[in-house]
Amino acid sequence: MRKYTIVHIGLLSQGFMGILGGGGFTLPVITQAEVVEVKITVTDSALKQMKNTIQGEENSHCLVISAQSGGCSGYLYDMKIMEKPESGDFQIQEFEGVEVYIHNNDSSLLNGIELDFKDTLMGGGFNITNPNASRACGCGQSFG
Amino acid sequence: MIKLQYKSSCCRYYIREHSVTVVEGKDSVKHINRIITSNITEIKDLENCKSLICDANGKITDALEISSISGQLLILGIKENAEKTRELIVSGTHWNEDVKIMNGDGALKIISIFAKNQEQVSNILGTEISTMGDDFWIIENDSYILKVKLKNDYQVNILIQTDLIDSFINTIEGNGAELCDEGTWDTHRIENGILDNEEYNQGFLPGELGLDEIVDLKKGCYPGQEIHARLESRGKLSKKIMRFRTDSRLDVGTYLSNTGRKVRVTSSLGNQGFAVISLKENSELKINDELLISTEEL
């Protein structure tokens, strides 16, 4: 499970002060505290598919893998080929010229994952095996 | 019909503590909607929605009241579950979404004012409550007022800054309201079917607590949705919460009925309370061969 910290940033809660009659109080903002160094593995079939998809745009585009709340088991994987984000909050791993970005906020959930690709008509596509997951949904998109 | 007794001639108030979380940002509704059982995508300003958070096994882990206030989401939950729920909310934030989560524990309190007579509550508040709806907060001076729909009695919940609570209490006590103890509050909630931490924190499924109406199986995936959908399609709910009464004493705990089925008493005033009971039981059942209890739906 991820770890968190509470940071007191007064000005961020101004709107909330207003709705309660302008009495004036500030609320601590909760941010994530634990960032781990991410190391992922990519199978040959996944790498081949990544290269096919991103072909010719390796310099400007990357694969971003992330996690968000939802799904049957608590979290959902999200994968996008997109222009390389400018934020410095990402950890980057390169696989034969293709860069995979993982945000620091997702580092503890996604560290150690193996990215695979199955070339089948039914149930095909990218597949993630996650050592941090205690359970996973049958569809493979959700974990917890 | 089970009749409970508390001094009905006056208007009472009870101060309740909740976990308070405020979520702001343009993606806040989308983010919270992925976690909860109900659908709040169309939530309006000042609207109050009930919802649940469940685990992957479909069991309740928190009961929430979510309000949209000036573009922010105010989330009130069970005080004891605050940290776990907030961890879930924070950890599920997508890196590319505009969501800011704030801890408001202790900053706000809810005062519940209740009476047998609607006019009494209006007099205490100095505000007519008969015209209020029960889905939207009404702003009155420094507080927010929400009418609560109950089976027997009349109740309003007041959301107020903790700093302002003393002067508010002075006002309502000046108008005749009396602070009630936990026993009186429990009597009120048992009589009116109001569930509390004692029910929500026992790992029940929403249907077992009669909360199907705040589970939306058409909104898409949320933790526990798979289990809830399966229960709904196969109709296999085996037990449900009931109000019980007995001539003797039945405390909180787990018992076996004469048919060998579990009876889980979650709240008890001694001879009345809430229990989760098999749907195969009759409305009257015996425990340990002697204690006869009668039950009715909430």
Coordinates of C-alpha atoms in Angstrom, one line a residue:
Chain A
M1 CA 0.0 0.0 0.0
R2 CA 1.2 3.5 -0.7
K3 CA 2.2 5.9 2.0
Y4 CA 0.9 9.4 2.4
T5 CA 1.7 12.6 4.1
I6 CA -0.3 15.6 5.0
V7 CA 1.0 19.0 3.9
H8 CA -0.5 22.1 5.3
I9 CA -1.0 24.6 2.5
G10 CA -3.2 27.3 3.7
L11 CA -4.2 29.2 0.6
L12 CA -5.4 26.2 -1.3
S13 CA -8.6 26.0 0.8
Q14 CA -9.9 29.5 0.3
G15 CA -12.9 28.4 -1.7
F16 CA -13.9 26.2 1.1
M17 CA -13.7 29.0 3.6
G18 CA -16.1 30.9 1.5
I19 CA -18.9 28.4 1.5
L20 CA -19.0 28.3 5.3
G21 CA -19.6 32.0 5.7
G22 CA -16.1 33.3 5.3
G23 CA -15.2 32.3 8.9
G24 CA -11.7 31.5 7.8
F25 CA -10.0 28.3 8.3
T26 CA -7.5 26.3 6.2
L27 CA -7.4 22.6 5.4
P28 CA -4.3 20.5 5.1
V29 CA -3.8 19.1 1.6
I30 CA -3.0 15.4 1.4
T31 CA -0.3 14.4 -0.9
Q32 CA 1.4 11.1 -1.6
A33 CA 4.7 10.6 0.2
E34 CA 6.3 7.4 -0.9
V35 CA 8.1 7.3 -4.2
V36 CA 10.2 4.2 -5.1
E37 CA 12.6 3.7 -7.9
V38 CA 10.6 1.9 -10.6
K39 CA 11.9 -1.1 -12.5
I40 CA 9.7 -2.8 -15.0
T41 CA 10.3 -5.6 -17.5
V42 CA 8.9 -5.8 -21.0
T43 CA 8.6 -9.1 -22.9
D44 CA 9.8 -9.4 -26.5
S45 CA 6.3 -9.5 -27.8
A46 CA 5.3 -6.4 -25.9
L47 CA 8.4 -4.6 -27.1
K48 CA 7.7 -5.5 -30.7
Q49 CA 4.2 -4.2 -30.4
M50 CA 5.4 -1.0 -28.7
K51 CA 7.9 -0.4 -31.5
N52 CA 5.3 -1.0 -34.2
T53 CA 2.9 1.4 -32.5
I54 CA 5.3 4.2 -31.9
Q55 CA 7.4 3.7 -35.1
G56 CA 9.1 6.9 -36.3
E57 CA 8.0 8.9 -33.3
E58 CA 10.4 7.6 -30.7
N59 CA 11.9 11.1 -30.2
S60 CA 8.7 12.9 -29.4
H61 CA 6.4 10.2 -28.1
C62 CA 6.5 7.6 -25.3
L63 CA 4.3 5.0 -23.5
V64 CA 2.8 6.2 -20.2
I65 CA 1.7 3.5 -17.9
S66 CA -0.4 4.7 -14.9
A67 CA -2.9 3.6 -12.3
Q68 CA -6.1 5.2 -11.2
S69 CA -8.9 4.3 -8.8
G70 CA -11.8 2.2 -10.1
G71 CA -12.5 -1.2 -11.6
C72 CA -13.8 -4.1 -9.7
S73 CA -10.6 -4.6 -7.6
G74 CA -9.8 -1.0 -6.6
Y75 CA -7.4 0.3 -9.3
L76 CA -7.3 0.4 -13.0
Y77 CA -4.3 0.4 -15.3
D78 CA -4.1 3.1 -17.9
M79 CA -1.7 3.0 -20.9
K80 CA -1.3 5.8 -23.4
I81 CA 1.0 6.5 -26.3
M82 CA 1.5 10.3 -26.1
E83 CA 3.9 13.2 -26.5
K84 CA 6.5 13.0 -23.8
P85 CA 5.3 14.9 -20.7
E86 CA 7.4 17.8 -19.7
S87 CA 6.8 17.2 -16.0
G88 CA 9.9 16.1 -14.0
D89 CA 7.7 13.8 -11.9
F90 CA 8.1 10.8 -14.2
Q91 CA 10.6 8.0 -14.0
I92 CA 11.7 6.9 -17.5
Q93 CA 12.9 3.5 -18.7
E94 CA 14.1 3.0 -22.3
F95 CA 13.6 -0.2 -24.2
E96 CA 15.4 -0.3 -27.6
G97 CA 14.6 3.4 -28.2
V98 CA 11.1 3.3 -26.8
E99 CA 10.6 5.2 -23.6
V100 CA 8.2 4.1 -20.9
Y101 CA 7.1 6.8 -18.4
I102 CA 5.7 6.1 -15.0
H103 CA 4.6 8.9 -12.7
N104 CA 6.1 9.1 -9.2
N105 CA 2.6 8.8 -7.7
D106 CA 2.2 5.4 -9.3
S107 CA 5.7 4.2 -8.5
S108 CA 4.8 2.0 -5.5
L109 CA 1.9 0.4 -7.3
L110 CA 3.6 -0.3 -10.6
N111 CA 7.2 -1.1 -9.6
G112 CA 8.1 -4.6 -10.7
I113 CA 5.4 -5.0 -13.3
E114 CA 5.9 -7.1 -16.4
L115 CA 4.4 -5.8 -19.6
D116 CA 3.4 -8.5 -22.1
F117 CA 1.5 -8.6 -25.4
K118 CA -0.7 -11.4 -26.5
D119 CA -1.5 -11.6 -30.3
T120 CA -4.7 -13.4 -30.1
L121 CA -8.2 -12.6 -31.5
M122 CA -9.9 -13.1 -28.1
G123 CA -8.3 -11.6 -25.0
G124 CA -5.4 -10.2 -26.9
G125 CA -3.5 -7.0 -26.3
F126 CA -1.2 -5.7 -23.7
N127 CA -1.3 -7.6 -20.4
I128 CA 0.3 -6.5 -17.1
T129 CA 1.5 -8.9 -14.4
N130 CA 1.9 -6.9 -11.2
P131 CA 3.7 -8.3 -8.1
N132 CA 2.1 -5.6 -5.9
A133 CA -1.4 -6.8 -6.7
S134 CA -3.1 -9.1 -4.2
R135 CA -6.0 -9.7 -6.6
A136 CA -6.8 -8.9 -10.2
C137 CA -10.0 -8.7 -12.2
G138 CA -10.7 -11.4 -14.8
C139 CA -10.5 -8.8 -17.6
G140 CA -6.9 -7.9 -16.5
Q141 CA -7.6 -4.2 -16.3
S142 CA -8.2 -3.9 -12.6
F143 CA -6.1 -4.9 -9.6
G144 CA -6.1 -4.3 -5.9
Chain B
M1 CA -45.5 -2.1 14.8
I2 CA -42.7 -1.8 17.4
K3 CA -43.1 1.3 19.6
L4 CA -40.0 2.7 21.3
Q5 CA -40.0 5.3 24.0
Y6 CA -38.1 8.5 24.6
K7 CA -39.3 11.7 26.1
S8 CA -41.3 13.0 23.2
S9 CA -42.3 16.4 24.5
C10 CA -39.1 18.2 23.7
C11 CA -36.7 18.7 20.8
R12 CA -33.3 17.1 21.2
Y13 CA -30.0 17.6 19.6
Y14 CA -27.0 15.3 19.2
I15 CA -23.5 16.2 17.9
R16 CA -22.0 13.7 15.5
E17 CA -18.5 13.4 14.4
H18 CA -17.5 12.4 10.9
S19 CA -14.5 12.1 8.8
V20 CA -14.4 15.2 6.6
T21 CA -12.7 15.2 3.3
V22 CA -12.9 18.0 0.7
V23 CA -12.0 17.3 -2.9
E24 CA -11.6 20.1 -5.4
G25 CA -10.5 20.4 -9.0
K26 CA -12.3 19.9 -12.3
D27 CA -11.9 16.1 -12.3
S28 CA -13.0 15.7 -8.7
V29 CA -16.5 14.3 -9.5
K30 CA -15.1 11.9 -12.1
H31 CA -12.4 10.7 -9.6
I32 CA -14.8 10.1 -6.7
N33 CA -17.4 8.5 -8.9
R34 CA -14.9 5.7 -9.8
I35 CA -14.7 4.7 -6.2
I36 CA -18.2 4.9 -4.8
T37 CA -21.3 2.7 -5.4
S38 CA -23.7 5.5 -6.5
N39 CA -23.5 7.8 -9.5
I40 CA -22.7 11.4 -8.7
T41 CA -21.8 12.6 -12.2
E42 CA -24.9 14.8 -12.3
I43 CA -24.6 16.2 -8.7
K44 CA -25.8 19.7 -8.4
D45 CA -24.7 22.6 -6.2
L46 CA -25.8 22.0 -2.6
E47 CA -27.1 18.6 -3.4
N48 CA -26.4 15.9 -0.8
C49 CA -26.0 12.3 -2.0
K50 CA -25.6 9.1 0.0
S51 CA -23.1 6.6 -1.1
L52 CA -20.9 3.7 -0.1
I53 CA -17.3 2.6 -0.5
C54 CA -17.0 -1.2 -0.8
D55 CA -14.0 -3.6 -1.0
A56 CA -13.4 -6.0 -3.9
N57 CA -15.6 -8.5 -2.1
G58 CA -18.5 -6.1 -2.3
K59 CA -18.5 -5.5 1.5
I60 CA -19.1 -2.0 2.9
T61 CA -15.9 -0.2 4.1
D62 CA -17.4 3.3 4.5
A63 CA -20.7 5.1 4.3
L64 CA -20.5 8.5 2.8
E65 CA -22.6 11.7 2.4
I66 CA -21.3 13.6 -0.5
S67 CA -22.3 17.2 -1.2
S68 CA -21.3 19.6 -3.9
I69 CA -20.7 23.0 -2.4
S70 CA -19.4 25.8 -4.6
G71 CA -17.6 23.5 -6.9
Q72 CA -16.0 21.4 -4.2
L73 CA -17.0 18.0 -3.0
L74 CA -17.6 17.7 0.7
I75 CA -17.3 14.0 1.8
L76 CA -18.5 13.0 5.2
G77 CA -17.7 9.5 6.3
I78 CA -17.3 7.3 9.3
K79 CA -14.8 8.9 11.6
E80 CA -13.0 5.6 12.5
N81 CA -12.5 4.8 8.8
A82 CA -11.1 8.2 7.8
E83 CA -7.6 7.3 7.1
K84 CA -8.4 4.2 5.1
T85 CA -10.9 6.0 2.9
R86 CA -8.6 8.9 2.3
E87 CA -5.8 6.6 1.4
L88 CA -8.1 5.1 -1.2
I89 CA -9.1 8.5 -2.5
V90 CA -5.5 9.8 -2.7
S91 CA -3.9 6.7 -4.1
G92 CA -6.4 6.5 -7.0
T93 CA -5.7 9.9 -8.3
H94 CA -4.7 9.8 -11.9
W95 CA -1.5 11.8 -12.7
N96 CA -3.2 13.7 -15.4
E97 CA -6.3 14.7 -13.5
D98 CA -7.0 17.9 -11.7
V99 CA -7.9 16.7 -8.2
K100 CA -6.8 18.1 -4.9
I101 CA -7.7 16.3 -1.6
M102 CA -7.9 18.0 1.7
N103 CA -8.3 16.7 5.2
G104 CA -11.1 18.5 7.1
D105 CA -11.3 16.3 10.1
G106 CA -12.3 18.3 13.1
A107 CA -13.1 21.5 11.1
L108 CA -16.8 20.7 10.7
K109 CA -19.4 19.0 12.8
I110 CA -22.9 17.8 12.3
I111 CA -25.6 18.6 14.8
S112 CA -28.8 16.5 14.4
I113 CA -31.9 18.1 15.8
F114 CA -34.9 15.9 16.1
A115 CA -38.4 15.8 17.6
K116 CA -41.8 14.1 17.2
N117 CA -43.3 17.2 15.8
Q118 CA -42.1 19.2 12.8
E119 CA -43.1 22.5 14.3
Q120 CA -40.9 21.9 17.3
V121 CA -37.9 21.6 15.0
S122 CA -38.8 24.7 13.1
N123 CA -39.2 26.7 16.3
I124 CA -35.8 25.6 17.6
L125 CA -34.1 26.6 14.4
G126 CA -36.2 29.7 13.8
T127 CA -36.7 28.4 10.3
E128 CA -39.6 26.7 8.7
I129 CA -38.6 23.2 7.8
S130 CA -41.8 21.9 6.3
T131 CA -41.0 23.4 2.9
M132 CA -37.4 22.1 2.8
G133 CA -36.5 19.2 0.5
D134 CA -34.4 16.4 1.8
D135 CA -31.7 16.4 -1.0
F136 CA -30.3 19.9 -0.9
W137 CA -28.6 21.9 1.8
I138 CA -30.2 25.2 2.8
I139 CA -27.8 28.0 3.7
E140 CA -28.8 29.8 6.9
N141 CA -26.3 32.3 8.4
D142 CA -23.1 30.4 9.1
S143 CA -24.6 27.0 8.9
Y144 CA -26.0 24.5 6.3
I145 CA -29.3 22.8 7.0
L146 CA -30.5 19.5 5.5
K147 CA -33.9 18.0 6.3
V148 CA -33.7 14.3 6.9
K149 CA -36.6 12.1 5.7
L150 CA -37.6 9.7 8.6
K151 CA -40.2 7.1 9.1
N152 CA -41.7 8.5 12.4
D153 CA -39.9 11.6 13.6
Y154 CA -38.6 14.9 12.2
Q155 CA -34.9 15.7 11.9
V156 CA -32.6 18.2 10.4
N157 CA -28.8 18.0 10.2
I158 CA -26.8 21.2 10.7
L159 CA -23.4 21.4 9.1
I160 CA -21.3 23.9 10.9
Q161 CA -17.7 25.0 11.5
T162 CA -16.4 23.6 14.8
D163 CA -15.4 27.2 15.8
L164 CA -19.0 28.4 15.5
I165 CA -20.6 25.5 17.3
D166 CA -20.8 27.1 20.8
S167 CA -22.8 30.1 19.7
F168 CA -25.1 27.9 17.6
I169 CA -25.8 25.6 20.6
N170 CA -26.5 28.7 22.8
T171 CA -29.1 29.8 20.2
I172 CA -30.9 26.4 19.9
E173 CA -30.8 25.8 23.7
G174 CA -32.2 29.3 24.2
N175 CA -35.0 28.1 21.9
G176 CA -35.6 25.0 24.0
A177 CA -33.5 22.3 22.5
E178 CA -31.9 19.8 24.9
L179 CA -28.6 17.9 24.3
C180 CA -29.3 14.2 24.3
D181 CA -27.1 11.3 25.4
E182 CA -26.0 8.4 23.3
G183 CA -28.8 6.2 24.6
T184 CA -31.5 8.7 23.5
W185 CA -29.9 9.1 20.1
D186 CA -29.8 5.3 19.7
T187 CA -33.4 5.1 20.6
H188 CA -34.2 7.7 18.0
R189 CA -32.2 6.1 15.3
I190 CA -33.5 2.6 16.0
E191 CA -37.1 3.8 15.9
N192 CA -36.4 5.6 12.6
G193 CA -34.2 3.0 11.0
I194 CA -31.1 5.2 10.9
L195 CA -28.0 3.0 10.5
D196 CA -24.7 4.0 12.1
N197 CA -21.1 2.8 12.4
E198 CA -22.3 -0.2 14.3
E199 CA -24.0 -1.5 11.2
Y200 CA -21.6 -0.1 8.5
N201 CA -18.5 -1.4 10.1
Q202 CA -19.5 -5.1 10.3
G203 CA -18.5 -6.0 6.7
F204 CA -22.0 -6.4 5.4
L205 CA -23.0 -6.2 1.7
P206 CA -25.2 -3.1 0.8
G207 CA -28.2 -5.3 0.2
E208 CA -28.0 -6.9 3.6
L209 CA -28.4 -3.4 5.2
G210 CA -31.2 -2.5 2.8
L211 CA -29.0 0.0 0.9
D212 CA -29.6 -1.2 -2.7
E213 CA -30.9 2.2 -3.7
I214 CA -27.5 3.8 -3.3
V215 CA -25.9 1.1 -5.5
D216 CA -25.9 1.9 -9.2
L217 CA -25.1 -1.2 -11.2
K218 CA -25.4 0.7 -14.5
K219 CA -22.8 3.4 -13.8
G220 CA -19.8 1.2 -14.7
C221 CA -17.1 -0.5 -12.6
Y222 CA -16.3 0.4 -9.0
P223 CA -14.8 -1.8 -6.3
G224 CA -17.3 -4.4 -5.4
Q225 CA -19.5 -3.9 -8.5
E226 CA -18.9 -7.4 -9.8
I227 CA -20.2 -9.0 -6.6
H228 CA -23.2 -6.7 -6.4
A229 CA -24.1 -7.4 -10.0
R230 CA -23.9 -11.1 -9.4
L231 CA -26.1 -10.9 -6.3
E232 CA -28.6 -8.8 -8.1
S233 CA -28.9 -11.1 -11.2
R234 CA -28.9 -14.3 -9.2
G235 CA -31.0 -13.0 -6.3
K236 CA -29.0 -14.8 -3.7
L237 CA -29.1 -12.3 -0.8
S238 CA -29.5 -14.6 2.3
K239 CA -29.9 -12.1 5.2
K240 CA -31.1 -8.7 5.9
I241 CA -31.2 -6.1 8.7
M242 CA -34.3 -6.0 10.8
R243 CA -35.6 -4.2 13.8
F244 CA -36.2 -6.6 16.7
R245 CA -38.0 -6.6 20.0
T246 CA -37.9 -9.0 22.9
D247 CA -39.3 -9.1 26.4
S248 CA -35.9 -10.1 27.8
R249 CA -32.4 -8.6 27.0
L250 CA -30.5 -9.2 23.8
D251 CA -27.1 -7.4 23.7
V252 CA -24.9 -6.7 20.7
G253 CA -23.3 -10.0 19.5
T254 CA -23.8 -13.1 17.4
Y255 CA -26.4 -15.7 18.4
L256 CA -27.8 -18.9 16.9
S257 CA -31.6 -19.2 16.4
N258 CA -33.4 -22.4 17.0
T259 CA -33.1 -23.2 13.3
G260 CA -29.3 -23.0 13.6
R261 CA -29.0 -19.7 11.6
K262 CA -26.9 -16.8 12.8
V263 CA -28.5 -13.7 14.3
R264 CA -26.1 -10.8 14.4
V265 CA -27.3 -8.0 16.7
T266 CA -25.5 -4.8 15.6
S267 CA -27.3 -2.2 17.8
S268 CA -29.2 -2.9 21.0
L269 CA -31.1 -0.9 23.6
G270 CA -31.5 -4.1 25.6
N271 CA -34.9 -5.3 24.5
Q272 CA -34.9 -3.7 21.0
G273 CA -32.5 -2.9 18.3
F274 CA -31.1 -3.9 14.9
A275 CA -30.1 -7.4 13.9
V276 CA -29.1 -9.0 10.6
I277 CA -31.1 -12.1 10.2
S278 CA -31.5 -14.9 7.6
L279 CA -34.4 -14.2 5.2
K280 CA -35.6 -17.7 5.8
E281 CA -36.5 -16.9 9.4
N282 CA -40.1 -16.1 10.4
S283 CA -41.0 -12.8 11.9
E284 CA -40.8 -14.4 15.3
L285 CA -37.9 -16.6 16.2
K286 CA -36.3 -18.2 19.3
I287 CA -32.7 -17.8 20.4
N288 CA -31.2 -20.5 22.7
D289 CA -34.6 -22.2 23.0
E290 CA -36.0 -19.5 25.2
L291 CA -35.6 -15.9 24.1
L292 CA -38.4 -15.0 21.7
I293 CA -37.8 -12.1 19.4
S294 CA -40.1 -10.5 16.9
T295 CA -38.7 -8.7 13.9
E296 CA -39.9 -6.2 11.3
E297 CA -38.3 -4.6 8.2
L298 CA -36.8 -1.1 8.7

